[in-house]
Short mmCIF file of C-alpha atoms and ligand atoms in Angstrom, two decimals:
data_model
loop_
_atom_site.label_atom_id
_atom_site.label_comp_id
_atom_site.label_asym_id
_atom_site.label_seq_id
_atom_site.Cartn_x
_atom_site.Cartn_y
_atom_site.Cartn_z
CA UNK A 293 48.53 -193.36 100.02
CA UNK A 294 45.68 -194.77 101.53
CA UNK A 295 43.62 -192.58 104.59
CA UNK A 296 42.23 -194.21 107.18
CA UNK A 297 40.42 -193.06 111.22
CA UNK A 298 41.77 -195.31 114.24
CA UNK A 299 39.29 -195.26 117.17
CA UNK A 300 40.88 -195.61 120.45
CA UNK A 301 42.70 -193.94 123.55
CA UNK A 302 44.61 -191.35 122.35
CA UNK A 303 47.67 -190.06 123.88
CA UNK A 304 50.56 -187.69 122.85
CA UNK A 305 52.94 -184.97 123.77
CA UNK A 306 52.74 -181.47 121.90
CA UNK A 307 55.27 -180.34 124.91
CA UNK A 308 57.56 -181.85 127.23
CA UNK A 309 55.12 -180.53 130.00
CA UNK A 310 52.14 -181.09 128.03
CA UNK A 311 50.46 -184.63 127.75
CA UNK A 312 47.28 -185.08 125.63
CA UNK A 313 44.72 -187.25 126.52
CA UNK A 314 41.68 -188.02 124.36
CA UNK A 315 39.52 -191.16 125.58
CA UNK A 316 37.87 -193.39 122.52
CA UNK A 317 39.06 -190.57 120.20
CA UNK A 318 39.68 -190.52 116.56
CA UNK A 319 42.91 -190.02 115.31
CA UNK A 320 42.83 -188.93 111.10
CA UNK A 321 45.19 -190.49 108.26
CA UNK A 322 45.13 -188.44 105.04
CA UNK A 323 47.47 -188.74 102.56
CA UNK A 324 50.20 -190.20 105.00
CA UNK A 325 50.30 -186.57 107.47
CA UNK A 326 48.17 -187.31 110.90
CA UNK A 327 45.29 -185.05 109.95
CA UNK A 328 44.19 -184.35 113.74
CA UNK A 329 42.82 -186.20 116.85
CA UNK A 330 38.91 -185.81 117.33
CA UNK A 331 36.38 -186.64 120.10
CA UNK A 332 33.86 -186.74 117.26
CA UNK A 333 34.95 -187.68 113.94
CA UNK A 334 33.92 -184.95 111.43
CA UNK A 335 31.91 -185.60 108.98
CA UNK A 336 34.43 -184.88 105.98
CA UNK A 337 36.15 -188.25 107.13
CA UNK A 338 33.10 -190.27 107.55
CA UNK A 339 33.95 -192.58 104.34
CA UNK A 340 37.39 -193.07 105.53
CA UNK A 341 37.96 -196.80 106.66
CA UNK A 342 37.39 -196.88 110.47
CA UNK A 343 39.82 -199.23 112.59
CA UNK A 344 38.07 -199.45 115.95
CA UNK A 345 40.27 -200.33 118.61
CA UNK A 346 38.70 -199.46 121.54
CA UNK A 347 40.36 -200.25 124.80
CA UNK A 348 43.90 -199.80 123.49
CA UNK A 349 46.31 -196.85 123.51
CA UNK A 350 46.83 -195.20 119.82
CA UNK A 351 50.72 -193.57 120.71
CA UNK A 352 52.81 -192.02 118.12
CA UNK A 353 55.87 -193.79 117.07
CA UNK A 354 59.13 -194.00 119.31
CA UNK A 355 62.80 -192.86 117.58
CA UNK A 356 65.74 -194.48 118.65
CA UNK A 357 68.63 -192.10 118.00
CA UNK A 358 71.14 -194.26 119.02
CA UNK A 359 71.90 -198.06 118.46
CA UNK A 360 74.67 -200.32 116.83
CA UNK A 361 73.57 -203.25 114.59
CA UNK A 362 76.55 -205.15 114.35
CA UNK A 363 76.43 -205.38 118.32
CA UNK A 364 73.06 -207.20 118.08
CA UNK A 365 74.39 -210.70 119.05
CA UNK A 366 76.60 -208.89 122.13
CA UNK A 367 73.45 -207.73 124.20
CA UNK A 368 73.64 -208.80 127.51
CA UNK A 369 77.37 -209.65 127.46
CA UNK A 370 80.32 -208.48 129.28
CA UNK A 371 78.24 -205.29 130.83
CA UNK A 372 80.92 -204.98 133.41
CA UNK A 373 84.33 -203.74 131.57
CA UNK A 374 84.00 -200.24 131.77
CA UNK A 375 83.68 -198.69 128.32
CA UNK A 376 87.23 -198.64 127.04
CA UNK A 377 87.69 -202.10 128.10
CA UNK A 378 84.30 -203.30 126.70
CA UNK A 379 84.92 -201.84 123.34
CA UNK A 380 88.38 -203.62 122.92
CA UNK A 381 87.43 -206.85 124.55
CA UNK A 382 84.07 -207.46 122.84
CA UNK A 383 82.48 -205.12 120.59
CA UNK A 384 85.89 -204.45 118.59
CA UNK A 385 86.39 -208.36 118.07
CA UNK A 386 82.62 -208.28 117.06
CA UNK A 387 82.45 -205.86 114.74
CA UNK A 388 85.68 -207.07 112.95
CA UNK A 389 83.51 -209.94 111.47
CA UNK A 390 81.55 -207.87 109.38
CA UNK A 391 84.26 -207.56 106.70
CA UNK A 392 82.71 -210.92 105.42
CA UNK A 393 79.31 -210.38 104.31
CA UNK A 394 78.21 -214.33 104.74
CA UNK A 395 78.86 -213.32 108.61
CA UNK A 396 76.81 -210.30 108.85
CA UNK A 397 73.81 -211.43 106.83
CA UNK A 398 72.42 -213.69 109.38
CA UNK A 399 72.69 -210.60 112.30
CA UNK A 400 71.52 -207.74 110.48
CA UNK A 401 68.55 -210.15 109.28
CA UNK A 402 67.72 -211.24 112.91
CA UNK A 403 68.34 -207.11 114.09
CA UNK A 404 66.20 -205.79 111.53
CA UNK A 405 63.59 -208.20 112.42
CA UNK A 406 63.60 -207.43 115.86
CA UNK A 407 63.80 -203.88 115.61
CA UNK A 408 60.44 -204.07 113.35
CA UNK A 409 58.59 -205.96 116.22
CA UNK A 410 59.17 -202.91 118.97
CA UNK A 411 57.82 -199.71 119.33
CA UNK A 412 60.54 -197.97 117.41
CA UNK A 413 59.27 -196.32 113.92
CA UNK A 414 62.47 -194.23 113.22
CA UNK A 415 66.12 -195.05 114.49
CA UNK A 416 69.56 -193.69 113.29
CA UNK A 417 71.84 -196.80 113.26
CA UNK A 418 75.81 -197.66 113.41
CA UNK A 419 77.00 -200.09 111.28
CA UNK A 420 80.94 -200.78 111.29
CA UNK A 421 83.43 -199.34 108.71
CA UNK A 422 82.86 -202.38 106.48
CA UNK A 423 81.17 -200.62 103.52
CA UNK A 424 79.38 -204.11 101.68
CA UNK A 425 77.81 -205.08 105.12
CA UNK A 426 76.72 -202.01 105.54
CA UNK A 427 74.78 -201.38 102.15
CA UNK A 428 73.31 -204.95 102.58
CA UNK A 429 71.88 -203.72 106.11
CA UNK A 430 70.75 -200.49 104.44
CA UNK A 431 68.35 -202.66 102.37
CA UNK A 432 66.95 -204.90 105.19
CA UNK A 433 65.98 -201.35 106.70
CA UNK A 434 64.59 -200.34 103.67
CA UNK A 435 62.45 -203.30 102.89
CA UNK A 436 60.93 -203.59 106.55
CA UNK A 437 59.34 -200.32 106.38
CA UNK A 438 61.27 -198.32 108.78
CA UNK A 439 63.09 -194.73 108.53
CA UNK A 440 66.18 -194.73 109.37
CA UNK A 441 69.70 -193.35 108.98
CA UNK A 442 72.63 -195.63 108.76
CA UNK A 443 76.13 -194.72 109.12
CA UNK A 444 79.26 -196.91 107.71
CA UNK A 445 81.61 -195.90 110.48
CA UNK A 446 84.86 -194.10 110.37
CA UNK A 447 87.84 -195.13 112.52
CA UNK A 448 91.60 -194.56 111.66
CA UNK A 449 93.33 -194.59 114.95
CA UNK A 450 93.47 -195.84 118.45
CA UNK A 451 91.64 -198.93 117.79
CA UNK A 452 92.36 -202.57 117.19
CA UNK A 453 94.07 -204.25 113.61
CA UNK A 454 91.52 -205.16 111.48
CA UNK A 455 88.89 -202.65 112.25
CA UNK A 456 91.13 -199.52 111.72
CA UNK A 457 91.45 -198.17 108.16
CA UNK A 458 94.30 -197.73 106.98
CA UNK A 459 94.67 -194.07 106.94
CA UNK A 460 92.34 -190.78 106.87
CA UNK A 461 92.56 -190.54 103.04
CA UNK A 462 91.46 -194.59 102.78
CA UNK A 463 88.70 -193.88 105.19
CA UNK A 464 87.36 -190.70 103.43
CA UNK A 465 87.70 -192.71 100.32
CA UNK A 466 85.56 -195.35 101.28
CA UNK A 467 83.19 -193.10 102.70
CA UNK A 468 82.66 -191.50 99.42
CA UNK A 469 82.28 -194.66 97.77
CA UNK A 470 79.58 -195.44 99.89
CA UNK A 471 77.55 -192.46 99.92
CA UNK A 472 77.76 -192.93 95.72
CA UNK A 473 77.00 -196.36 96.35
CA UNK A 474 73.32 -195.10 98.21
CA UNK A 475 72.37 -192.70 95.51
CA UNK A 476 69.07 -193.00 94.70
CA UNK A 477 68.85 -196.63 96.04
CA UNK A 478 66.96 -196.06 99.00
CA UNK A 479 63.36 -193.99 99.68
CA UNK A 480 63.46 -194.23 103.75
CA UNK A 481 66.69 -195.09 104.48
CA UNK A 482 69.44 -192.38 104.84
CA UNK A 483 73.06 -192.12 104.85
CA UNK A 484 74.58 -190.42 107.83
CA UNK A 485 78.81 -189.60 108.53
CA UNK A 486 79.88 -191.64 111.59
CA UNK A 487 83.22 -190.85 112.90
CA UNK A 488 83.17 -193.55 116.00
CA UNK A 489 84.19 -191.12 118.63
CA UNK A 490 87.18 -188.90 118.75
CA UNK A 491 89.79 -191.31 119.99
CA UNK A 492 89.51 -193.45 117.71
CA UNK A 493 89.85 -190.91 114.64
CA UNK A 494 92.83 -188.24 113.47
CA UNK A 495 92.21 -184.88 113.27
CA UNK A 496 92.47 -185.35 109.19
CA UNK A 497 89.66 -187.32 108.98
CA UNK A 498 87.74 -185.47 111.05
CA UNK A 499 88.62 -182.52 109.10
CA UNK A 500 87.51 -184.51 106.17
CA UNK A 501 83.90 -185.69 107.27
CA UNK A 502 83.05 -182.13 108.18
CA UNK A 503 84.15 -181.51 104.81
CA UNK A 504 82.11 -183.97 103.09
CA UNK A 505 79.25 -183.43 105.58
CA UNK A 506 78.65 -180.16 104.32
CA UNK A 507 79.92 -180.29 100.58
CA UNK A 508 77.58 -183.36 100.29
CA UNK A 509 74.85 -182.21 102.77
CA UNK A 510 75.11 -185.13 104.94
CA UNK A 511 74.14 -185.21 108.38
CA UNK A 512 76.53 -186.59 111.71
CA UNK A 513 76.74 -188.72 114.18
CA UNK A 514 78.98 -189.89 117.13
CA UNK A 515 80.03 -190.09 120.85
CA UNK A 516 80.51 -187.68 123.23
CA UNK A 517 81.12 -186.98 126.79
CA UNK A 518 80.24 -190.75 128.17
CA UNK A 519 82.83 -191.65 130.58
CA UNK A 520 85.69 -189.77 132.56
CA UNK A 521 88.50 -191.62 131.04
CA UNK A 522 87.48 -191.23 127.58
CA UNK A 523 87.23 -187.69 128.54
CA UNK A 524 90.63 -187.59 129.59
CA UNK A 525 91.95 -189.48 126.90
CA UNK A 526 90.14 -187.22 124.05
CA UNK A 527 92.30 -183.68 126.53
CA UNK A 528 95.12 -185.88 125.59
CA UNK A 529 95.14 -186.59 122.16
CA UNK A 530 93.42 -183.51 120.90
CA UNK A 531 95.34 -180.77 123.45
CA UNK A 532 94.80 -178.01 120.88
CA UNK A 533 90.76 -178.32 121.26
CA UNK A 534 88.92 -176.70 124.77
CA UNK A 535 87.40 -179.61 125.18
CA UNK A 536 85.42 -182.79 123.71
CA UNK A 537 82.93 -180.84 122.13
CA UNK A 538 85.61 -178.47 120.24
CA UNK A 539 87.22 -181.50 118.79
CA UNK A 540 84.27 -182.08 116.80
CA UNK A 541 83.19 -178.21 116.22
CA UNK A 542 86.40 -177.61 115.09
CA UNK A 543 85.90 -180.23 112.37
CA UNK A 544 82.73 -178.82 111.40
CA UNK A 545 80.71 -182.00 112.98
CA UNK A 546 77.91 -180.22 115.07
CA UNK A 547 74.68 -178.89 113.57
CA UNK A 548 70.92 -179.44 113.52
CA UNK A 549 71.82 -182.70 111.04
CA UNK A 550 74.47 -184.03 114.01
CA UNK A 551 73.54 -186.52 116.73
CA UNK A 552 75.84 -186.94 119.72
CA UNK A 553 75.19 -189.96 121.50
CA UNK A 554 75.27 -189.64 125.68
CA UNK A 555 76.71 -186.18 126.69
CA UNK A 556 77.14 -187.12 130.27
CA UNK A 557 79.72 -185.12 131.66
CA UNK A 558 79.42 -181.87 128.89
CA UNK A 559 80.91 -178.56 130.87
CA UNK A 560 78.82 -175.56 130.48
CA UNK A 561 80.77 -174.24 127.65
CA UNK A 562 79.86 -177.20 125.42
CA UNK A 563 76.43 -177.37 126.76
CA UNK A 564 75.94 -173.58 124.92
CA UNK A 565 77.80 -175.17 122.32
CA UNK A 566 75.24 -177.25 121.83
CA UNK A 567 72.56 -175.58 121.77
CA UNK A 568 74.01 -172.70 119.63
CA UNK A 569 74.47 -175.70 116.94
CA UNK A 570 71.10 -176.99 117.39
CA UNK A 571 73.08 -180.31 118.10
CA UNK A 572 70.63 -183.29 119.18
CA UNK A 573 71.40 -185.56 121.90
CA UNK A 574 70.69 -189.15 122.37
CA UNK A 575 70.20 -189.78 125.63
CA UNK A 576 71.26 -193.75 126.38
CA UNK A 577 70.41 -194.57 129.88
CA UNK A 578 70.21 -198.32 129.59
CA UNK A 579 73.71 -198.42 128.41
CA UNK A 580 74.86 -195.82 130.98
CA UNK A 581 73.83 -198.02 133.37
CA UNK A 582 74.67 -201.45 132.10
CA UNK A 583 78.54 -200.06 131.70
CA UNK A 584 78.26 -197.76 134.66
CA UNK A 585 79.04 -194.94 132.65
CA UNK A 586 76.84 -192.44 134.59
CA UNK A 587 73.55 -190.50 134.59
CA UNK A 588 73.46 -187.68 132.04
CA UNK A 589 71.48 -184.16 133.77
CA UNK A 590 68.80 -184.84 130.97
CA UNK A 591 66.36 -182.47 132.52
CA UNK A 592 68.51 -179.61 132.67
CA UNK A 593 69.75 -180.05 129.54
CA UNK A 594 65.68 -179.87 128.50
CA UNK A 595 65.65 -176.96 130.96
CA UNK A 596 68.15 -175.28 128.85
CA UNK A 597 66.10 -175.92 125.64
CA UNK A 598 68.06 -178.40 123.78
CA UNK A 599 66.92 -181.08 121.13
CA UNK A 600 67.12 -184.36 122.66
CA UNK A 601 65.50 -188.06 122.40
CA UNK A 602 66.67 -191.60 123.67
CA UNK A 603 68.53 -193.81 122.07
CA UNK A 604 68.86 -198.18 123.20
CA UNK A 605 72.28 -197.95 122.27
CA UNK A 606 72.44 -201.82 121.85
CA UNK A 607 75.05 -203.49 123.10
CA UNK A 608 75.76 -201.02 125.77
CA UNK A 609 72.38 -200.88 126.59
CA UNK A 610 70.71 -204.43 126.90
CA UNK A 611 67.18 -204.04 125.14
CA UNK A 612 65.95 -202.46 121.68
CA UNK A 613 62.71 -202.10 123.52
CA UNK A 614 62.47 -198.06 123.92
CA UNK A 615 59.68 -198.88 126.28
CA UNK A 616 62.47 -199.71 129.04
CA UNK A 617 64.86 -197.08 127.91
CA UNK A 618 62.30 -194.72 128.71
CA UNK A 619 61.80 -196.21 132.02
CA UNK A 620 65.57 -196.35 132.82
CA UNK A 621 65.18 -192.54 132.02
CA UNK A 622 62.83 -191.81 134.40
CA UNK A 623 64.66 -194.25 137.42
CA UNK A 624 68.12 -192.61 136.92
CA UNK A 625 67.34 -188.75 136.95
CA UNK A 626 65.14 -189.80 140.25
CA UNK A 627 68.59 -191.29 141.58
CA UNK A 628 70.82 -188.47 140.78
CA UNK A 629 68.31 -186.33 141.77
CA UNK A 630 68.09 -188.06 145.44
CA UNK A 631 71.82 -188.88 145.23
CA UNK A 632 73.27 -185.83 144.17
CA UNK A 633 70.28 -183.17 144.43
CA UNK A 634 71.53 -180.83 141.08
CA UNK A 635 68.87 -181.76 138.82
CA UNK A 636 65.14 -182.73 138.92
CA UNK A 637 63.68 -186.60 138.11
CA UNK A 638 62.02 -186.49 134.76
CA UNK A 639 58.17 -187.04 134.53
CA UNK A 640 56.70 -189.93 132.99
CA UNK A 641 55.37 -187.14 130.42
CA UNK A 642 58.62 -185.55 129.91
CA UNK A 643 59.87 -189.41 129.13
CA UNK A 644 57.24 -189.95 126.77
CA UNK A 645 58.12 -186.91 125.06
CA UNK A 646 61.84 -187.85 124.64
CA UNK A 647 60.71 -191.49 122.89
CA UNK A 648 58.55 -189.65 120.68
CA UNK A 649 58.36 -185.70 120.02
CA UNK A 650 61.71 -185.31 120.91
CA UNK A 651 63.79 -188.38 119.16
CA UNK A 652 61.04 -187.99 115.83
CA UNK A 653 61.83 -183.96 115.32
CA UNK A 654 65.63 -185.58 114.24
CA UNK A 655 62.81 -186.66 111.33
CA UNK A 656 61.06 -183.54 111.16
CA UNK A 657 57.47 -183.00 111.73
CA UNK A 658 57.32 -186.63 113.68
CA UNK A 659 56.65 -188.17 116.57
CA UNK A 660 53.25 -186.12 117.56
CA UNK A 661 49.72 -186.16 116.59
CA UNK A 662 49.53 -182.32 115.80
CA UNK A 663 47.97 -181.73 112.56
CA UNK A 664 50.56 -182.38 109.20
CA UNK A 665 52.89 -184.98 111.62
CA UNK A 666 53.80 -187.36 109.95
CA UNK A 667 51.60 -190.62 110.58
CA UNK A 668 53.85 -192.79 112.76
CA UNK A 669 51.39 -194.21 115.10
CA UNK A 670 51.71 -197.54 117.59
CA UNK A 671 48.50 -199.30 119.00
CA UNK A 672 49.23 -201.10 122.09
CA UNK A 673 46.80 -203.35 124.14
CA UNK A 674 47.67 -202.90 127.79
CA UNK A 675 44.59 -204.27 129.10
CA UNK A 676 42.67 -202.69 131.72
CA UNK A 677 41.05 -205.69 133.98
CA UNK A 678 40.82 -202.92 137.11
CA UNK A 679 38.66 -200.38 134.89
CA UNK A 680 41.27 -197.86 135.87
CA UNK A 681 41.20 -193.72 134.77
CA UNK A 682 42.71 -193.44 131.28
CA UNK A 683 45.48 -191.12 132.94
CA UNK A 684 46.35 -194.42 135.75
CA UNK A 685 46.84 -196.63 132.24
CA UNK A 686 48.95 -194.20 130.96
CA UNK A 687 51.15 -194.04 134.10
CA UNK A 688 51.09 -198.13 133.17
CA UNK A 689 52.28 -197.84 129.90
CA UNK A 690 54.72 -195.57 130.65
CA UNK A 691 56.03 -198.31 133.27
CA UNK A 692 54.83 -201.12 132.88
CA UNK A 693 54.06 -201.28 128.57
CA UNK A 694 56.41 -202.87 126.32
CA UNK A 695 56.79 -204.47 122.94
CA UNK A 696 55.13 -207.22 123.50
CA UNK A 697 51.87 -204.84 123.96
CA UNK A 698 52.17 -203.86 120.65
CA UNK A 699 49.24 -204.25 118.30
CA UNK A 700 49.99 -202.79 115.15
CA UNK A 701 52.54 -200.19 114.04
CA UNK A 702 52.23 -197.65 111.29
CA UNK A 703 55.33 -195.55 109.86
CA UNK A 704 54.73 -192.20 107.68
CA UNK A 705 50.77 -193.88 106.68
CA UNK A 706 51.82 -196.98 106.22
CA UNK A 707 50.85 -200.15 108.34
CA UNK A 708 53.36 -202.77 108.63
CA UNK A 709 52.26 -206.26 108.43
N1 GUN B 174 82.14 -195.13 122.08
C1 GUN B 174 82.78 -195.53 120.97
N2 GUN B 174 82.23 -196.62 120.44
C2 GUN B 174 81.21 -196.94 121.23
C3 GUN B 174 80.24 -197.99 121.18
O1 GUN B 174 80.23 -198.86 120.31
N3 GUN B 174 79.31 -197.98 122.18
C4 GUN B 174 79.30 -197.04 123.16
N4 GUN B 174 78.35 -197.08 124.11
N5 GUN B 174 80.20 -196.05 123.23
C5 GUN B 174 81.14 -196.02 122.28
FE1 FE B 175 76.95 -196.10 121.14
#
């Protein structure tokens, strides 16, 4: 694997608190592990190739922990339903068409594309239950050069004809199938069990995943705790659980290798739950905004020490861009904070954080510049006509930067073209 010095502004987040700043540094490639940022390169690098790119921000890589392929073509659509609603109306009715693999080639080509040209490096992706379509997306993510995780979801109840399977035992079947079917075909692409959210499985097969999640070492992922009557409906059809959370603990479906998407409305119980299971959390608040589904307490939840990042949640949220999701992050805690007064707004370093440290350590050592990282690194041209402070430019990026800034994008040492 080639090594290789980029000269530019340097910035990155060790700590949620902490924000790194190092102007015209050099940041180190060897052997595909960020080998350390430098205000003078050392000598012992000197013959590594040097790409100067002065006057632009060298970033690590942003993780999305959250998004839906197959709802690609829906973003922007029908943001006003109310989450039950939207999912019946729309993204059901969408997501049914992926049984025919003519009809999903065209959107997970045009997805995969698009998710290569943003600042995301690293995303952990729904697909639908449809096991073909999901395989063929598996190898668009594969050959763009992206890590990922990719889930063929699970759904036998509560949800419309031809997107249900036809009973837990078919659905664990198929799942099995599939994660045979991904043996050894794929280097950065991972499978991951992806019950849709509780009301739309049995308890059996959510027995059943936690079963195969840990016979098969498999991680998790799924919904929780996004809107009040999904909440209520969940107390209904699960009334021997204490709550949300339990339905999936009791299944065996939390754990360092689970990611819950939104966690808005979590009691105290589950948030300990949590964070006893080293459960992460995508935090998605584009799409809790777009379908008014609420503002999760993100910085006490951070307070409280647990793993989180940010997910786009496409088609919920409205952009893949994790630029603006990390914005939205940032606008909403301000408003709940002013609004409601129980938690504090988020920094602009805190948001950077959750993009990068805190989305990438789903990956491992990723998503920071600290010595044996992983080298996922984003150069990004903001421009700076004023001659501004390099800390002003990073309040710009932070609010102002998006994909369209991007320069060049590396992912584990490699640059993609
Ligand atoms: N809950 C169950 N399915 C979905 C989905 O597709 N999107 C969102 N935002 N929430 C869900
Ligand atoms: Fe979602």
């Amino acid at each position: 694997m080639a090594d290789f010095v980029i000269r530019g502004d340097i910035a990155y987040t060790p700590a949620p608190d902490r924000l790194e700043l190092c102007p015209d540094g050099y940041l180190v490639c060897e052997n595909g592990l960020c080998a350390g940022v430098f205000r003078e390169l050392p000598e012992r690098y000197a013959g590594f190739p040097l790409y100067d790119r002065r006057g632009m921000f060298v970033i690590p890589g942003y993780t999305d922990l959250h998004l839906h392929a197959p709802q690609f073509p829906n973003m922007g659509i029908g943001m006003d339903r109310g989450l039950l609603q939207w999912l019946e109306t729309l993204t059901y009715p969408a997501e049914s068409l992926f049984s025919d693999i003519e009809k999903s080639e065209p959107v997970y080509q045009a997805f995969t594309a698009a998710l290569r040209s943003t600042f995301t490096t690293r995303a952990v992706v729904f697909a639908t239950t449809h096991v073909p379509a999901t395989l063929r997306l598996m190898e668009l993510l594969e050959e763009s050069g992206l890590h990922t995780y990719v889930g063929k979801l699970s759904m036998d109840a509560n949800c419309s004809e031809p997107l249900r399977e036809t009973s837990a035992e078919a659905a664990l079947e198929a799942v099995e199938t599939w994660l045979d079917a991904c043996e050894g075909r794929f280097r950065h692409t991972h499978p991951i069990l992806t019950p849709r959210f509780a009301p739309a499985c049995t308890a059996p097969l959510l027995e059943g995943l936690g079963e195969i999640a840990a016979r098969r070492n498999v991680p998790v992922q799924s919904h929780l705790s996004e809107t009040h009557d999904e909440i209520a409906w969940v107390r209904e059809l699960f009334p021997e659980a204490s709550g949300y959370a339990d339905v999936y603990r009791r299944a065996g479906l939390l754990g360092p290798q689970c990611v819950m998407a939104h966690c808005i409305y979590l009691e105290e119980d589950e948030v300990s739950l949590l964070r006893e299971t080293g459960t992460v959390i995508a935090h998605c608040p584009t799409s809790n905004t777009n379908i008014r589904s609420g503002i999760a307490p993100i910085s006490r939840f951070l307070d409280a020490g647990l793993r989180i990042g940010l997910g786009s949640d496409i088609s919920g949220g409205h952009t893949l861009d994790l630029a603006e999701v990390m914005r939205e992050a940032i606008r909403v805690s301000g408003l709940r904070w002013r609004l409601c007064g129980d938690v504090r707004p988020l920094t602009p370093t805190e948001a950077f954080w959750l993009a990068t440290k805190g989305g990438g350590n789903y990956f491992g050592k990723v998503g920071s510049f600290e010595p044996g990282y992983e080298f996922d690194a984003l150069v990004v041209d903001i421009g700076n006509a004023d001659g501004r402070s390099l800390r002003d430019r990073f309040d710009r990026l932070i609010y102002l930067g998006s994909a369209d800034d991007l320069y060049e994008k590396y992912v584990g040492g490699v640059k993609l073209s």
